[in-house]
Structures are given as structure tokens and as C-alpha cells.
Amino acid sequence: MDNIVIINSLNHEGAGVGRLKNGMVVFVPGALPGERVSVELVNIKKNYAVARLLRIEEASPERVLPPCPEANSCGGCQRQHLNYHSQLYWKRQFVVDALQRLGGIAVNVRPVLGMQNPWGYRNKVRLHCDKGRLGFYRPGSHELTPLGRCPLLPPAMLDLARMIERLLPTVAPGLKHLTLRQGWATGELLVVLETAAGWRSGKALAQQLADYFPDIVSIVHKPEKRKEIVLYGRDYLEERLGTLRFHISSNTFFQVNSVQAELLYEQTAACAGLRGEEEVLDAYCGSGAIALWLSRQAGQVCGVEVMPQAIKDAWRNAALNKITNANFLAGDAA
């Protein structure tokens, strides 16, 4: 039976939040605040329900046509049907709710600083392979949505993924997952091939990819439950933020948006107000980017990260930038 629901807000997963006639909270993926929608209940829990959007009876003026035709099915994006200005508003609101409503902490949360062009910005993507196609899993499933012209990925990543997909039947059978990374400032490409343990097509595939894409500097093979093997080039790509250089290996964390990462670090430094004598702790430091950014204004910085490879990259990045007042420890930051 259809239910009419007024949507009042969004949750952090991008679903509209409203109430049923009995007062129970209901989550409606695809619905926006201010909308009156017709829904079908698909999952009823003790304190909330989840519904499927059937019709939009009254649409929000903030609703837009998603640039990507697969936005509602690929599982990668939850808010493309909401205009960008409103996306920024709700991102701020999630922080306000977490701090003030849930945490009981009274704090002024500043507006979100958005991008001039919020498309094509991702420097990393992980794709799944199924029946000779590359793509993303649909929400809550292992059903593949084939990769289209994803507007979040830069052209070089899309072209590289397309070529690998064409080679799947001949040179790359057995591929399970594909990760692509690209340096925003350098254009360098890193390819990670995740396969079953006995896969032996790596060298042939690596050579073809390197011949067609001169920006590829690293191709890494990750056999299932085995150590990774560098098939081509080196074990990292280089990225630059401001005046700093970073070497990033296959599985080291780095912000997926390099443009906003630089802005984030600038804001972090401005808010910290360092005077040159402080000791700074960078918890969950990844490849050490924030620690190294702040090292130029602090007496000493220390980064802590559970992944040993990331700590190895952090030390390498400190040496690369001739930073001597940084220390990095492999361990659980919590």
C-alpha cells in the first residue's frame, strides 16, 4: 500500500527522512527535504522504517537532473539529484547534528567551502569486474552497474578503464578488482590489478597498458592472499600539494580530492595558529600529508597510522621534502 510522506531532512547516507502517520521515522532514498512523496515500505524495524520512492507528488525546487544517468543505480553517489549549493548546506548540517544534537557540544560550524567545478575531481577509483565488465556494485548488492562516463572521474582514468575492459576477454581474464590512482598535479597514473592467486597474464597486460598510456608510472599486481608484485615501473606515483611532493603507493590513504585537500590543509594551518614551537599530533595520518604540511610552522610533528606501508610512505615523503622535524609511528591511533 502507498504511503504519503513529507520529507523534512536528509541522513548522512543521502536518504530523505520523514515520518509515517503513526509517527515512526522513515528513510526514503532519492527523496529530498521539502518534498511530498508516495512510498512503499520495504523494511520495518523497531524504531524506524525504510521505504522505496514510488512518486514525487510535490518536488523540491532544489532537485536537479543528475548529470550521470547511473547516479541512482551504481551505488557511488547519493546526492546528484540535489543541487550543489544545497549539498554543501547539508554537509554542514550533518556536522552540526553530530556535534550539537548527538554530542551536546555547542560550537559554531562554518559554511562548507565548495569547489568551483565539482566534477572530474577524484584521484582514485576502485572498480569491480564481473562477466567481462568493469563497474560499481548497486547499493546493498553485488550486482554490477557497468562503468559509464562517470562525471567524477578525470578523462585519463576513464580511458584507461575502458582499455582494460576491452582487454578482459584476451589478456586480462581473471581480474577481480581494478584500482586506478592519478596525481592531480603530475598526471601520473598508478594501476592496481587484484586477481585470483594463480593469475599469470599480468606482464602481457602491463606491457600493453604502458605502451598506450605514457603517464603510467606504476602497475601493481595483488594476487589473492599474496604479497603485491610491481609489474611495471616503480611502486608509487607522485602528487604535489602546494610546494610539497608526495609519493603515494598502491594502498596508502590520500585524500581523493587533491584540490580540496590543499584547501583543507590551508584551513587546518590557519585554525591551528602555530607559532613555531608547538608539538603537533596527526592521528590516522595516512601518508603524513597534514603532519608534513604543518611541520613548516611547528616545532615538531608526529604522525600515527596503523598501516605500516603508509608510515613507510610518510617517512619517504618527509625525506623527499627535506623535512627533519617529523616523526612517524606505526600503531593504532585510538
Short mmCIF file of C-alpha atoms in Angstrom, two decimals:
data_model
loop_
_atom_site.label_atom_id
_atom_site.label_comp_id
_atom_site.label_asym_id
_atom_site.label_seq_id
_atom_site.Cartn_x
_atom_site.Cartn_y
_atom_site.Cartn_z
CA MET A 1 0.00 0.00 0.00
CA ASP A 2 1.25 3.50 -0.88
CA ASN A 3 2.09 5.91 1.94
CA ILE A 4 2.31 9.69 1.58
CA VAL A 5 5.29 11.15 3.45
CA ILE A 6 6.57 14.71 3.93
CA ILE A 7 10.38 14.74 3.85
CA ASN A 8 11.95 17.00 6.47
CA SER A 9 15.69 16.32 6.27
CA LEU A 10 18.47 14.10 4.91
CA ASN A 11 20.54 11.47 6.68
CA HIS A 12 24.29 11.09 6.17
CA GLU A 13 23.72 8.40 3.52
CA GLY A 14 21.66 10.80 1.40
CA ALA A 15 18.20 9.34 2.12
CA GLY A 16 15.25 11.63 2.80
CA VAL A 17 13.90 11.49 6.36
CA GLY A 18 10.21 11.84 7.21
CA ARG A 19 7.54 10.33 9.45
CA LEU A 20 4.71 7.92 8.79
CA LYS A 21 1.20 8.63 10.05
CA ASN A 22 1.93 6.64 13.22
CA GLY A 23 4.93 8.87 13.94
CA MET A 24 7.60 6.30 13.01
CA VAL A 25 10.71 7.70 11.29
CA VAL A 26 11.05 6.55 7.69
CA PHE A 27 14.09 6.77 5.40
CA VAL A 28 13.42 7.26 1.69
CA PRO A 29 16.46 7.06 -0.67
CA GLY A 30 16.09 9.52 -3.53
CA ALA A 31 13.71 11.90 -1.72
CA LEU A 32 14.66 15.47 -0.75
CA PRO A 33 13.71 17.80 2.11
CA GLY A 34 10.51 19.72 1.40
CA GLU A 35 9.12 17.05 -0.90
CA ARG A 36 5.80 15.25 -0.60
CA VAL A 37 6.33 11.71 -1.83
CA SER A 38 4.47 8.45 -2.29
CA VAL A 39 6.44 5.49 -0.92
CA GLU A 40 6.23 1.75 -0.39
CA LEU A 41 7.57 0.34 2.88
CA VAL A 42 10.23 -2.30 2.24
CA ASN A 43 11.75 -2.82 5.71
CA ILE A 44 10.15 -2.10 9.06
CA LYS A 45 12.34 -2.15 12.16
CA LYS A 46 11.50 -1.48 15.82
CA ASN A 47 12.22 2.27 15.70
CA TYR A 48 12.28 3.14 12.00
CA ALA A 49 11.29 2.03 8.53
CA VAL A 50 12.92 2.09 5.09
CA ALA A 51 10.79 2.87 2.05
CA ARG A 52 11.09 2.81 -1.73
CA LEU A 53 10.27 6.02 -3.56
CA LEU A 54 7.30 5.49 -5.89
CA ARG A 55 6.33 9.01 -6.96
CA ILE A 56 7.21 12.59 -6.19
CA GLU A 57 3.89 14.31 -5.54
CA GLU A 58 5.48 17.72 -4.85
CA ALA A 59 9.11 18.24 -5.88
CA SER A 60 11.70 20.36 -4.11
CA PRO A 61 12.97 23.42 -6.03
CA GLU A 62 16.46 22.16 -5.09
CA ARG A 63 16.00 18.98 -7.16
CA VAL A 64 18.08 18.76 -10.35
CA LEU A 65 18.57 16.20 -13.10
CA PRO A 66 21.68 14.13 -12.19
CA PRO A 67 24.49 14.62 -14.73
CA CYS A 68 25.17 10.87 -14.59
CA PRO A 69 22.44 8.55 -15.93
CA GLU A 70 23.59 5.84 -13.49
CA ALA A 71 23.52 8.11 -10.43
CA ASN A 72 20.61 6.23 -8.84
CA SER A 73 21.88 2.73 -9.56
CA CYS A 74 25.69 2.50 -9.34
CA GLY A 75 25.99 2.92 -5.56
CA GLY A 76 28.72 5.55 -5.80
CA CYS A 77 26.67 8.76 -5.48
CA GLN A 78 23.70 9.56 -3.25
CA ARG A 79 23.03 13.26 -3.83
CA GLN A 80 23.45 14.06 -7.54
CA HIS A 81 19.72 14.90 -7.68
CA LEU A 82 20.35 17.75 -5.19
CA ASN A 83 21.88 20.99 -6.45
CA TYR A 84 25.47 21.63 -5.36
CA HIS A 85 24.73 24.63 -3.15
CA SER A 86 22.24 22.54 -1.17
CA GLN A 87 24.69 19.65 -0.96
CA LEU A 88 27.12 21.96 0.81
CA TYR A 89 24.37 23.15 3.16
CA TRP A 90 23.50 19.58 4.18
CA LYS A 91 27.13 18.55 4.60
CA ARG A 92 27.47 21.34 7.15
CA GLN A 93 24.19 20.28 8.78
CA PHE A 94 25.48 16.72 9.29
CA VAL A 95 28.42 18.14 11.27
CA VAL A 96 26.12 20.43 13.27
CA ASP A 97 23.85 17.50 14.16
CA ALA A 98 26.77 15.27 15.15
CA LEU A 99 28.35 17.88 17.41
CA GLN A 100 25.35 19.68 18.86
CA ARG A 101 22.40 17.26 18.79
CA LEU A 102 24.25 13.98 19.35
CA GLY A 103 27.41 15.17 21.13
CA GLY A 104 25.92 18.04 23.13
CA ILE A 105 28.84 20.28 22.11
CA ALA A 106 28.00 23.93 21.46
CA VAL A 107 30.24 25.08 18.61
CA ASN A 108 29.95 27.37 15.63
CA VAL A 109 30.26 25.33 12.42
CA ARG A 110 31.41 27.44 9.50
CA PRO A 111 29.94 27.10 5.98
CA VAL A 112 31.43 24.41 3.76
CA LEU A 113 33.96 25.65 1.22
CA GLY A 114 32.89 24.09 -2.08
CA MET A 115 34.63 23.63 -5.42
CA GLN A 116 34.38 25.93 -8.40
CA ASN A 117 33.91 22.83 -10.57
CA PRO A 118 32.78 19.81 -8.51
CA TRP A 119 33.27 17.26 -11.31
CA GLY A 120 36.12 15.09 -12.53
CA TYR A 121 37.99 15.57 -9.26
CA ARG A 122 38.61 12.03 -7.97
CA ASN A 123 42.23 10.90 -7.93
CA LYS A 124 41.31 7.30 -7.02
CA VAL A 125 38.66 4.76 -8.03
CA ARG A 126 38.17 1.04 -7.30
CA LEU A 127 36.13 -0.88 -9.86
CA HIS A 128 34.75 -4.40 -9.69
CA CYS A 129 34.94 -6.91 -12.54
CA ASP A 130 32.14 -9.30 -13.43
CA LYS A 131 31.44 -11.20 -16.67
CA GLY A 132 33.88 -9.14 -18.68
CA ARG A 133 32.64 -5.75 -17.49
CA LEU A 134 34.03 -3.14 -15.08
CA GLY A 135 31.79 -1.07 -12.86
CA PHE A 136 30.30 -0.39 -9.43
CA TYR A 137 28.02 -2.51 -7.29
CA ARG A 138 24.41 -1.43 -6.95
CA PRO A 139 23.51 -0.35 -3.39
CA GLY A 140 23.27 -3.30 -1.00
CA SER A 141 24.18 -5.90 -3.62
CA HIS A 142 26.93 -7.49 -5.71
CA GLU A 143 25.07 -6.72 -8.92
CA LEU A 144 27.32 -4.78 -11.26
CA THR A 145 26.40 -1.46 -12.84
CA PRO A 146 28.76 -1.10 -15.84
CA LEU A 147 31.03 1.93 -15.80
CA GLY A 148 29.60 4.76 -17.89
CA ARG A 149 31.06 8.22 -18.47
CA CYS A 150 31.35 8.79 -14.74
CA PRO A 151 31.46 12.59 -14.24
CA LEU A 152 33.51 12.25 -11.05
CA LEU A 153 36.50 10.68 -12.80
CA PRO A 154 39.09 12.52 -14.91
CA PRO A 155 39.25 11.56 -18.62
CA ALA A 156 42.57 9.68 -18.32
CA MET A 157 41.12 7.31 -15.70
CA LEU A 158 38.03 6.65 -17.81
CA ASP A 159 40.09 6.00 -20.95
CA LEU A 160 42.41 3.64 -19.07
CA ALA A 161 39.49 1.71 -17.54
CA ARG A 162 37.88 1.42 -20.99
CA MET A 163 41.04 -0.07 -22.49
CA ILE A 164 41.43 -2.58 -19.65
CA GLU A 165 37.79 -3.60 -20.11
CA ARG A 166 38.41 -4.24 -23.82
CA LEU A 167 41.37 -6.46 -22.91
CA LEU A 168 39.46 -8.51 -20.32
CA PRO A 169 38.46 -11.39 -22.67
CA THR A 170 42.00 -11.92 -24.00
CA VAL A 171 44.81 -10.55 -21.86
CA ALA A 172 43.08 -9.88 -18.54
CA PRO A 173 40.72 -12.78 -17.73
CA GLY A 174 40.68 -13.48 -14.01
CA LEU A 175 40.73 -9.82 -12.97
CA LYS A 176 38.55 -9.30 -9.89
CA HIS A 177 39.04 -5.64 -8.99
CA LEU A 178 40.82 -2.69 -10.58
CA THR A 179 42.10 0.37 -8.71
CA LEU A 180 43.30 3.45 -10.58
CA ARG A 181 45.10 6.40 -8.97
CA GLN A 182 46.22 9.63 -10.62
CA GLY A 183 48.32 12.54 -9.44
CA TRP A 184 46.22 15.67 -9.95
CA ALA A 185 49.24 17.96 -10.30
CA THR A 186 51.53 15.48 -12.07
CA GLY A 187 49.14 13.42 -14.22
CA GLU A 188 50.97 10.25 -13.19
CA LEU A 189 48.88 7.06 -13.21
CA LEU A 190 49.10 4.02 -10.92
CA VAL A 191 47.24 0.78 -11.73
CA VAL A 192 46.41 -1.97 -9.21
CA LEU A 193 45.24 -5.34 -10.56
CA GLU A 194 43.53 -7.57 -7.97
CA THR A 195 43.21 -11.17 -9.14
CA ALA A 196 42.91 -14.78 -8.06
CA ALA A 197 46.14 -16.38 -6.78
CA GLY A 198 47.02 -18.23 -9.99
CA TRP A 199 46.61 -15.37 -12.47
CA ARG A 200 49.52 -15.20 -14.95
CA SER A 201 48.53 -12.56 -17.53
CA GLY A 202 49.99 -9.63 -15.65
CA LYS A 203 53.16 -8.94 -17.63
CA ALA A 204 51.38 -9.05 -21.00
CA LEU A 205 48.66 -6.71 -19.78
CA ALA A 206 51.17 -4.36 -18.11
CA GLN A 207 53.18 -4.01 -21.29
CA GLN A 208 50.12 -3.18 -23.40
CA LEU A 209 48.91 -0.58 -20.92
CA ALA A 210 52.34 1.06 -20.62
CA ASP A 211 52.67 1.25 -24.41
CA TYR A 212 49.35 3.10 -24.80
CA PHE A 213 49.45 5.28 -21.67
CA PRO A 214 52.83 7.00 -21.19
CA ASP A 215 51.60 8.63 -17.96
CA ILE A 216 51.50 5.21 -16.26
CA VAL A 217 54.40 5.08 -13.79
CA SER A 218 53.36 2.01 -11.80
CA ILE A 219 51.41 -1.20 -12.38
CA VAL A 220 50.96 -3.39 -9.30
CA HIS A 221 49.60 -6.92 -9.16
CA LYS A 222 47.81 -8.04 -5.97
CA PRO A 223 47.19 -11.79 -6.09
CA GLU A 224 44.60 -13.02 -3.60
CA LYS A 225 46.20 -13.61 -0.17
CA ARG A 226 49.68 -12.96 -1.58
CA LYS A 227 52.13 -10.06 -1.43
CA GLU A 228 51.79 -7.47 -4.16
CA ILE A 229 54.17 -7.50 -7.12
CA VAL A 230 55.30 -4.49 -9.15
CA LEU A 231 54.79 -5.47 -12.80
CA TYR A 232 55.89 -2.18 -14.32
CA GLY A 233 57.70 0.97 -13.20
CA ARG A 234 58.01 1.89 -9.55
CA ASP A 235 55.79 1.23 -6.52
CA TYR A 236 54.34 4.75 -6.22
CA LEU A 237 53.05 7.79 -8.08
CA GLU A 238 53.94 11.37 -7.25
CA GLU A 239 51.45 14.08 -6.27
CA ARG A 240 52.09 17.72 -5.34
CA LEU A 241 50.15 19.93 -2.94
CA GLY A 242 51.43 23.48 -2.71
CA THR A 243 55.21 23.25 -2.54
CA LEU A 244 55.19 19.71 -1.10
CA ARG A 245 55.76 16.49 -3.05
CA PHE A 246 54.17 13.19 -2.04
CA HIS A 247 54.94 9.62 -3.04
CA ILE A 248 51.75 7.55 -2.83
CA SER A 249 51.82 3.76 -3.05
CA SER A 250 49.02 1.41 -4.07
CA ASN A 251 47.07 1.20 -0.80
CA THR A 252 48.18 4.28 1.16
CA PHE A 253 45.41 6.68 2.16
CA PHE A 254 45.44 10.07 0.46
CA GLN A 255 42.53 12.48 0.14
CA VAL A 256 40.61 11.54 -3.03
CA ASN A 257 40.15 15.22 -3.92
CA SER A 258 43.58 16.82 -4.26
CA VAL A 259 42.21 20.33 -4.94
CA GLN A 260 40.11 20.34 -1.76
CA ALA A 261 42.88 18.59 0.20
CA GLU A 262 45.13 21.60 -0.35
CA LEU A 263 42.33 23.92 0.77
CA LEU A 264 41.69 21.69 3.81
CA TYR A 265 45.34 21.80 4.86
CA GLU A 266 45.45 25.59 4.44
CA GLN A 267 42.39 25.90 6.70
CA THR A 268 43.92 23.48 9.23
CA ALA A 269 47.09 25.55 9.43
CA ALA A 270 45.12 28.80 9.75
CA CYS A 271 42.93 27.41 12.57
CA ALA A 272 45.89 25.89 14.41
CA GLY A 273 47.63 29.27 14.62
CA LEU A 274 51.03 27.66 15.15
CA ARG A 275 53.91 29.89 16.26
CA GLY A 276 56.84 27.57 15.56
CA GLU A 277 57.33 25.92 18.97
CA GLU A 278 54.36 23.56 19.27
CA GLU A 279 54.29 19.75 19.13
CA VAL A 280 51.61 18.56 16.71
CA LEU A 281 49.97 15.11 16.71
CA ASP A 282 48.48 13.93 13.42
CA ALA A 283 46.30 10.91 14.28
CA TYR A 284 45.38 8.49 11.46
CA CYS A 285 48.00 10.30 9.38
CA GLY A 286 47.99 8.12 6.25
CA SER A 287 50.96 9.16 4.13
CA GLY A 288 51.71 12.04 6.53
CA ALA A 289 50.26 14.87 4.45
CA ILE A 290 48.79 17.03 7.24
CA ALA A 291 51.77 16.49 9.55
CA LEU A 292 54.20 17.48 6.80
CA TRP A 293 52.07 20.48 5.82
CA LEU A 294 52.13 21.74 9.43
CA SER A 295 55.79 20.88 10.03
CA ARG A 296 56.86 24.15 8.44
CA GLN A 297 55.03 26.10 11.17
CA ALA A 298 55.57 23.82 14.20
CA GLY A 299 58.47 22.80 16.40
CA GLN A 300 57.83 19.07 15.97
CA VAL A 301 55.14 16.94 14.31
CA CYS A 302 54.29 13.29 14.91
CA GLY A 303 52.01 11.12 12.74
CA VAL A 304 50.41 7.85 13.89
CA GLU A 305 48.89 5.35 11.46
CA VAL A 306 48.01 1.65 11.74
CA MET A 307 49.17 0.75 8.20
CA PRO A 308 52.95 0.14 8.06
CA GLN A 309 53.09 0.89 4.32
CA ALA A 310 51.55 4.33 4.93
CA ILE A 311 54.16 5.06 7.60
CA LYS A 312 56.86 3.98 5.15
CA ASP A 313 55.40 6.48 2.66
CA ALA A 314 55.25 9.19 5.33
CA TRP A 315 58.95 8.79 6.12
CA ARG A 316 59.70 8.77 2.41
CA ASN A 317 57.69 11.96 1.94
CA ALA A 318 59.48 13.67 4.82
CA ALA A 319 62.84 12.85 3.23
CA LEU A 320 61.57 13.87 -0.21
CA ASN A 321 60.71 17.33 1.11
CA LYS A 322 63.82 17.60 3.34
CA ILE A 323 61.67 17.86 6.48
CA THR A 324 63.63 16.92 9.59
CA ASN A 325 61.21 17.82 12.43
CA ALA A 326 58.74 14.99 11.69
CA ASN A 327 58.37 11.59 13.36
CA PHE A 328 56.01 8.79 12.25
CA LEU A 329 54.85 5.76 14.26
CA ALA A 330 53.06 2.64 13.06
CA GLY A 331 50.29 1.82 15.53
CA ASP A 332 46.63 2.17 16.50
CA ALA A 333 45.97 5.89 16.97
CA ALA A 334 42.94 5.14 19.16
#
